[in-house]
Coordinates of C-alpha atoms in Angstrom, one line a residue:
M6 CA -7.4 23.8 -7.9
A7 CA -8.5 26.0 -4.9
S8 CA -6.4 27.1 -2.9
R9 CA -5.9 27.7 0.9
Q10 CA -4.2 29.7 2.6
P11 CA -1.5 29.0 6.3
D12 CA -3.2 30.3 8.9
R13 CA 0.5 30.4 10.9
R14 CA 3.6 33.0 10.1
F15 CA 6.3 30.9 8.3
I16 CA 10.5 30.3 8.7
H17 CA 12.5 30.9 6.4
K18 CA 13.7 27.9 4.8
D19 CA 17.4 28.5 6.3
R20 CA 16.8 28.9 9.5
F21 CA 13.6 26.5 9.3
G22 CA 16.6 22.9 10.1
Y23 CA 17.8 25.3 13.6
L24 CA 14.9 26.1 15.1
F25 CA 13.1 23.0 14.6
G26 CA 16.4 21.1 15.9
S27 CA 15.5 22.7 19.1
L28 CA 12.1 21.0 19.4
K29 CA 12.0 18.0 21.8
T30 CA 10.3 13.8 20.3
Q31 CA 7.1 13.2 22.4
N32 CA 6.8 9.4 22.7
Y33 CA 3.8 7.6 22.6
Q34 CA 3.5 4.5 23.6
D35 CA 0.2 2.1 22.8
P36 CA -0.5 -0.9 25.6
A37 CA -1.7 -3.0 23.0
A38 CA 1.4 -3.6 21.6
R39 CA 3.8 -6.7 22.5
G40 CA 7.1 -7.3 21.7
P41 CA 7.9 -6.7 17.8
G42 CA 6.3 -6.5 14.7
S43 CA 3.2 -6.8 16.6
H44 CA 1.7 -3.7 17.0
I45 CA 2.7 -1.4 13.9
I46 CA 1.6 2.1 13.0
R47 CA -0.1 1.9 9.5
T48 CA -1.7 5.1 9.3
L49 CA -1.9 8.9 10.9
A50 CA -4.1 11.5 10.5
W51 CA -4.7 14.5 12.6
N52 CA -8.7 16.5 12.8
P53 CA -8.3 19.9 11.1
T54 CA -7.6 21.6 14.4
G55 CA -4.4 19.9 15.0
Q56 CA -6.0 19.1 18.9
L57 CA -6.6 15.1 18.3
I58 CA -4.2 12.5 16.6
A59 CA -5.5 9.0 15.2
T60 CA -3.3 6.1 14.5
G61 CA -4.5 2.9 13.1
S62 CA -2.5 0.0 13.5
A63 CA -1.7 -3.8 11.8
N64 CA -3.6 -5.9 15.5
R65 CA -6.7 -3.9 14.8
T66 CA -5.9 -0.9 16.9
L67 CA -7.9 2.2 16.7
R68 CA -6.7 4.9 18.7
I69 CA -7.0 8.4 19.2
W70 CA -4.8 10.0 20.8
N71 CA -4.2 13.6 22.7
P72 CA -1.5 15.0 21.5
E73 CA -0.1 17.2 25.1
R74 CA -0.8 13.9 27.0
A75 CA 1.8 10.9 25.8
N76 CA 0.2 8.9 28.8
A77 CA -2.3 6.0 26.6
R78 CA -4.2 6.9 29.4
Y79 CA -5.5 9.8 27.9
S80 CA -6.3 8.3 25.0
T81 CA -9.2 6.7 23.4
E82 CA -9.7 3.6 21.9
L83 CA -12.3 2.7 19.3
R84 CA -13.1 -1.2 18.5
G85 CA -14.9 -2.8 16.1
H86 CA -12.2 -3.9 12.7
S87 CA -11.9 -7.2 13.3
A88 CA -8.3 -7.1 11.4
G89 CA -5.7 -4.6 10.4
I90 CA -6.3 -1.0 10.0
E91 CA -5.8 0.6 6.7
K92 CA -6.0 3.7 6.9
V93 CA -7.6 6.9 9.0
L94 CA -8.3 10.0 7.7
F95 CA -10.9 13.0 9.8
N96 CA -13.2 15.1 7.9
P97 CA -12.4 18.3 6.9
V98 CA -15.3 19.5 8.5
R99 CA -15.8 18.3 11.5
D100 CA -13.1 17.9 13.7
A101 CA -14.5 14.9 16.3
E102 CA -15.9 12.9 13.1
L103 CA -13.1 10.5 11.6
A104 CA -13.2 7.7 8.6
S105 CA -11.7 4.2 8.9
C106 CA -10.9 1.5 6.6
S107 CA -10.1 -2.4 7.3
S108 CA -8.9 -5.3 5.7
D109 CA -12.1 -7.1 7.2
G110 CA -13.9 -5.2 4.6
T111 CA -15.6 -2.3 6.4
V112 CA -15.3 1.7 6.7
R113 CA -16.6 2.2 10.1
F114 CA -17.6 6.3 10.6
W115 CA -16.6 7.6 14.4
D116 CA -17.6 10.1 16.8
V117 CA -14.8 10.8 18.5
R118 CA -16.8 12.4 21.3
S119 CA -18.9 10.1 22.3
K120 CA -16.8 6.9 21.3
T121 CA -19.0 5.8 19.1
C122 CA -19.2 3.9 15.4
V123 CA -22.3 5.9 13.7
S124 CA -22.2 4.3 10.5
R125 CA -20.2 0.8 9.0
L126 CA -20.7 0.1 5.4
D127 CA -19.5 -3.4 3.8
V128 CA -17.5 -2.0 0.8
G129 CA -17.4 -5.4 -0.7
G130 CA -13.3 -6.3 -0.7
E131 CA -10.5 -6.2 1.5
A132 CA -10.4 -1.6 1.9
F133 CA -6.6 -0.4 2.4
T134 CA -7.2 3.7 1.9
L135 CA -9.4 6.4 1.9
S136 CA -9.7 10.0 1.1
W137 CA -12.4 12.6 2.2
S138 CA -13.6 15.7 -0.3
A139 CA -13.2 18.9 1.1
D140 CA -16.5 19.7 2.1
G141 CA -16.5 16.5 3.7
K142 CA -19.4 14.6 1.7
V143 CA -18.4 12.3 -0.2
V144 CA -15.7 9.5 1.0
I145 CA -14.1 7.6 -1.7
V146 CA -13.4 4.0 -0.6
G147 CA -10.4 1.9 -2.7
R148 CA -10.0 -1.9 -2.2
K149 CA -7.1 -4.5 -3.1
D150 CA -9.0 -5.9 -6.3
D151 CA -8.6 -2.0 -7.4
T152 CA -12.0 -1.3 -7.3
L153 CA -13.1 2.3 -5.6
V154 CA -16.3 2.8 -3.9
P155 CA -17.5 6.5 -3.5
V156 CA -19.9 7.1 -0.1
S157 CA -22.5 9.9 -0.4
I158 CA -22.7 11.7 3.5
E159 CA -26.1 13.2 3.7
S160 CA -25.8 15.9 7.1
L161 CA -29.7 15.8 8.7
S162 CA -30.7 17.7 11.4
T163 CA -33.2 15.9 13.8
P164 CA -35.7 18.0 16.3
T165 CA -34.5 17.1 19.6
I166 CA -36.7 18.0 23.1
M167 CA -34.8 18.4 26.0
T168 CA -35.7 17.7 29.7
N169 CA -36.8 21.2 30.5
G170 CA -39.0 20.9 27.4
A171 CA -37.3 22.8 25.4
T172 CA -36.2 21.9 21.5
T173 CA -33.3 21.8 19.5
E174 CA -31.2 20.6 16.3
K175 CA -29.3 17.6 16.6
A176 CA -26.9 17.0 13.4
T177 CA -27.1 13.6 12.0
S178 CA -25.9 11.6 8.7
T179 CA -26.4 9.3 6.5
Y180 CA -24.0 7.5 4.8
T181 CA -24.6 5.7 0.8
T182 CA -22.5 3.6 -0.5
L183 CA -23.0 4.7 -4.3
P184 CA -21.5 1.9 -7.4
S185 CA -18.2 1.0 -6.9
Q186 CA -15.9 1.9 -10.0
P187 CA -12.9 -0.9 -11.2
Q188 CA -10.2 -0.2 -12.3
N189 CA -7.8 -1.6 -15.6
T190 CA -4.4 -0.8 -13.6
Q191 CA -3.5 -0.9 -9.7
T192 CA -5.2 1.7 -7.9
N193 CA -3.1 3.2 -4.8
A194 CA -3.0 6.1 -2.8
T195 CA -6.1 8.8 -3.5
T196 CA -6.8 11.5 -2.9
F197 CA -9.2 14.6 -3.5
S198 CA -8.6 18.1 -4.9
H199 CA -9.1 21.3 -1.6
H200 CA -12.2 22.4 -4.5
V201 CA -15.6 22.7 -2.8
P202 CA -18.4 22.1 -5.2
T203 CA -20.2 25.0 -6.2
E204 CA -23.2 25.5 -8.8
S205 CA -20.7 26.6 -11.5
A206 CA -18.2 24.0 -10.6
P207 CA -20.4 21.4 -9.2
D208 CA -17.2 18.2 -10.5
L209 CA -14.1 17.5 -8.6
D210 CA -11.2 16.6 -9.5
F211 CA -10.1 13.3 -7.6
L212 CA -6.2 11.9 -8.3
A213 CA -5.1 8.4 -7.7
T214 CA -1.4 6.5 -7.9
T215 CA -1.0 3.4 -10.4
G216 CA 1.1 0.3 -10.3
D217 CA 2.4 1.6 -13.6
G218 CA 3.9 4.6 -12.4
T219 CA 1.5 7.1 -13.4
V220 CA -1.4 9.6 -11.5
K221 CA -4.5 9.4 -12.6
I222 CA -7.4 12.4 -12.2
F223 CA -10.5 11.9 -12.4
S224 CA -13.3 14.2 -13.1
Y225 CA -16.0 13.1 -10.0
P226 CA -18.6 11.9 -10.2
S227 CA -18.1 10.9 -13.5
F228 CA -15.0 9.4 -13.0
T229 CA -13.9 10.6 -16.7
L230 CA -10.2 10.3 -17.1
R231 CA -9.2 14.1 -17.4
H232 CA -5.1 14.1 -17.2
T233 CA -2.2 11.1 -17.0
L234 CA 0.4 12.6 -15.1
N235 CA 3.8 10.0 -15.9
A236 CA 4.8 10.4 -12.6
H237 CA 7.8 7.6 -11.9
S238 CA 9.9 5.1 -13.3
S239 CA 7.7 2.5 -11.4
A240 CA 4.5 1.9 -8.8
C241 CA 3.5 5.4 -7.5
L242 CA 2.6 4.4 -3.9
A243 CA 1.8 8.2 -1.6
L244 CA 0.3 11.0 -3.0
S245 CA -0.7 14.5 -1.3
L246 CA -1.5 17.5 -2.7
A247 CA -0.1 21.5 -0.6
P248 CA -2.4 22.9 1.4
T249 CA -2.1 26.2 -0.6
A250 CA -2.7 23.4 -3.6
R251 CA 0.8 24.4 -5.4
Y252 CA 2.6 21.5 -5.6
L253 CA 1.0 17.5 -5.3
A254 CA 3.9 15.6 -4.3
V255 CA 4.1 11.6 -5.6
G256 CA 6.0 9.2 -4.0
G257 CA 7.6 5.8 -5.5
S258 CA 9.1 2.6 -5.1
D259 CA 11.4 3.9 -6.6
A260 CA 12.9 6.1 -3.5
L261 CA 11.6 9.7 -5.3
I262 CA 9.1 11.8 -4.4
S263 CA 8.4 14.2 -7.7
L264 CA 6.9 17.4 -7.5
W265 CA 4.4 18.6 -9.6
D266 CA 3.2 21.9 -10.5
T267 CA -1.0 22.3 -10.7
T268 CA -1.1 24.8 -12.8
D269 CA 1.0 23.2 -15.4
W270 CA 1.2 19.7 -14.4
V271 CA 4.6 19.5 -15.2
C272 CA 7.6 17.9 -12.8
R273 CA 9.1 20.9 -11.1
R274 CA 12.0 18.5 -9.0
T275 CA 12.4 14.8 -7.3
V276 CA 13.6 14.9 -3.9
S277 CA 15.2 11.8 -2.1
S278 CA 17.0 10.5 0.9
E279 CA 20.0 8.4 0.5
G280 CA 19.3 4.7 1.4
S281 CA 16.2 5.1 1.7
G282 CA 13.2 3.1 -0.2
T283 CA 9.9 2.1 -1.3
I284 CA 7.7 5.9 0.0
R285 CA 4.6 5.1 1.1
D286 CA 3.5 8.4 2.7
V287 CA 3.9 12.2 2.0
S288 CA 2.9 15.0 4.1
W289 CA 3.3 19.3 3.9
S290 CA 3.5 21.4 5.9
F291 CA 0.3 23.3 7.1
D292 CA 2.2 26.2 4.9
G293 CA 2.9 23.7 1.5
R294 CA 6.9 24.9 1.7
F295 CA 8.1 21.9 3.7
L296 CA 7.0 17.9 3.3
C297 CA 8.4 14.8 4.0
G298 CA 8.5 11.3 3.3
A299 CA 8.0 8.1 4.8
S300 CA 10.0 4.8 4.1
E301 CA 9.5 1.8 4.4
E302 CA 13.3 2.1 4.9
V303 CA 15.1 5.1 6.9
G304 CA 18.2 6.2 5.1
A305 CA 21.3 6.9 6.5
S306 CA 19.9 10.5 7.2
G307 CA 17.3 9.6 8.6
L308 CA 13.7 11.0 8.6
E309 CA 14.5 14.2 5.8
I310 CA 12.3 17.5 5.4
F311 CA 12.7 18.9 2.2
H312 CA 11.7 22.3 1.2
A313 CA 9.3 22.3 -1.7
E314 CA 10.6 25.1 -4.0
T315 CA 13.7 24.3 -3.7
G316 CA 13.9 20.8 -3.0
D317 CA 17.2 21.7 -0.5
S318 CA 16.8 19.4 2.3
V319 CA 16.5 21.6 5.1
H320 CA 16.9 19.1 8.4
S321 CA 17.1 15.1 9.5
I322 CA 15.5 14.1 11.9
P323 CA 17.4 11.5 13.2
V324 CA 16.1 7.3 13.3
T325 CA 17.0 4.5 14.9
T326 CA 14.0 1.8 13.6
S327 CA 14.6 0.4 10.7
G328 CA 11.2 2.4 8.7
I329 CA 8.6 4.1 8.9
P330 CA 5.2 3.6 7.7
A331 CA 3.1 6.9 8.3
V332 CA 3.9 11.1 8.8
A333 CA 1.7 13.5 9.2
W334 CA 2.4 16.8 9.8
H335 CA 0.1 19.6 12.1
P336 CA -2.5 21.1 10.3
T337 CA -1.7 24.6 11.9
R338 CA 1.9 24.4 13.8
Y339 CA 5.5 22.7 12.6
W340 CA 5.3 19.3 14.7
L341 CA 5.9 16.3 12.4
A342 CA 3.7 13.1 13.6
Y343 CA 5.6 9.9 12.7
S344 CA 5.2 6.0 13.8
S345 CA 7.9 3.7 13.4
M346 CA 8.6 0.4 13.1
A347 CA 9.0 -1.9 16.4
D348 CA 12.6 -3.3 16.5
S349 CA 15.3 -4.9 19.3
G350 CA 16.0 -2.2 21.2
N351 CA 12.8 -0.1 20.5
A352 CA 9.6 -0.5 21.3
G353 CA 7.9 1.5 18.0
G354 CA 5.3 3.3 18.1
L355 CA 3.8 6.8 17.6
R356 CA 6.6 9.8 17.5
I357 CA 5.5 13.8 17.8
V358 CA 8.4 16.4 17.3
G359 CA 7.2 19.1 18.6
A360 CA 4.9 18.1 20.8
A361 CA 6.8 17.9 24.3
G362 CA 6.5 22.1 24.7
G363 CA 8.0 24.8 23.4
G364 CA 6.6 24.0 19.9
L365 CA 6.6 25.9 16.9

């Protein structure tokens, strides 16, 4: 699998807890939240430069935040979905293009600059996950009936006549659903490899977690099964490939995160937090050295950050909420975004460690 190199100097693991622990946490409160349970943020995603973060909620709210301005008046709400937002993800090569999928049966593509939906596709069933290829040309949407729906994205350039008579090129895209791919087992989270297709290596690796505790590695676009990882003793629900492509992290309903070496697909270690529950989301720091998992139950140690090479816990973020549905590391900084569930004494919403100034 192709690797991407980090673009900032890293912090040694022995100093990480001290430095990261000194950072403040910024709270972002959505005005659409109206009490416990009404506004659970299910999904988070940074854009490629880390200047924006998108949140999708159970109450259909899709919002784009400026991480440096916590007040909601500086955010943008994108309206259109008629049911809860299940997954949001920015185009890896276009800073302002966002994909979202919902249990309303659609996937939508947005231009966050103009605040418009540029394409709406009916995928034939409740959509709950999606993955974007590294070159931004393919999105695969996962439906709750265990069917995968590829979407081809073709960028076009069309001439536009300016008011002064000059001609410029305006980039547009077409979005086309391809034949669906039913799966014979419960299919959960998915991701593409970091490989960008070339003439000599046109196929991509596409990975999917399953309800039987395995991770299936397919060749795209043929969907030929290349390899199966027997990852967990119960359902695998989350996965994330490190930015360096060295490890694949897999989270399961057994409260464990397993780390798989992508050179030989051997499990090198597992990590877990005391008292935590099902792992719903996993995210890597930009340098591929630290990872964190989101759990529907927060353990006694809080939201825990692990060092990938040793499995050591390097820092715990104290939390008072009953669950953390989603986590997302900043793409170039040691900032960590997470969602918290509303309960008595806690409004819930988006939190970002490091965004309140003095970030690493």
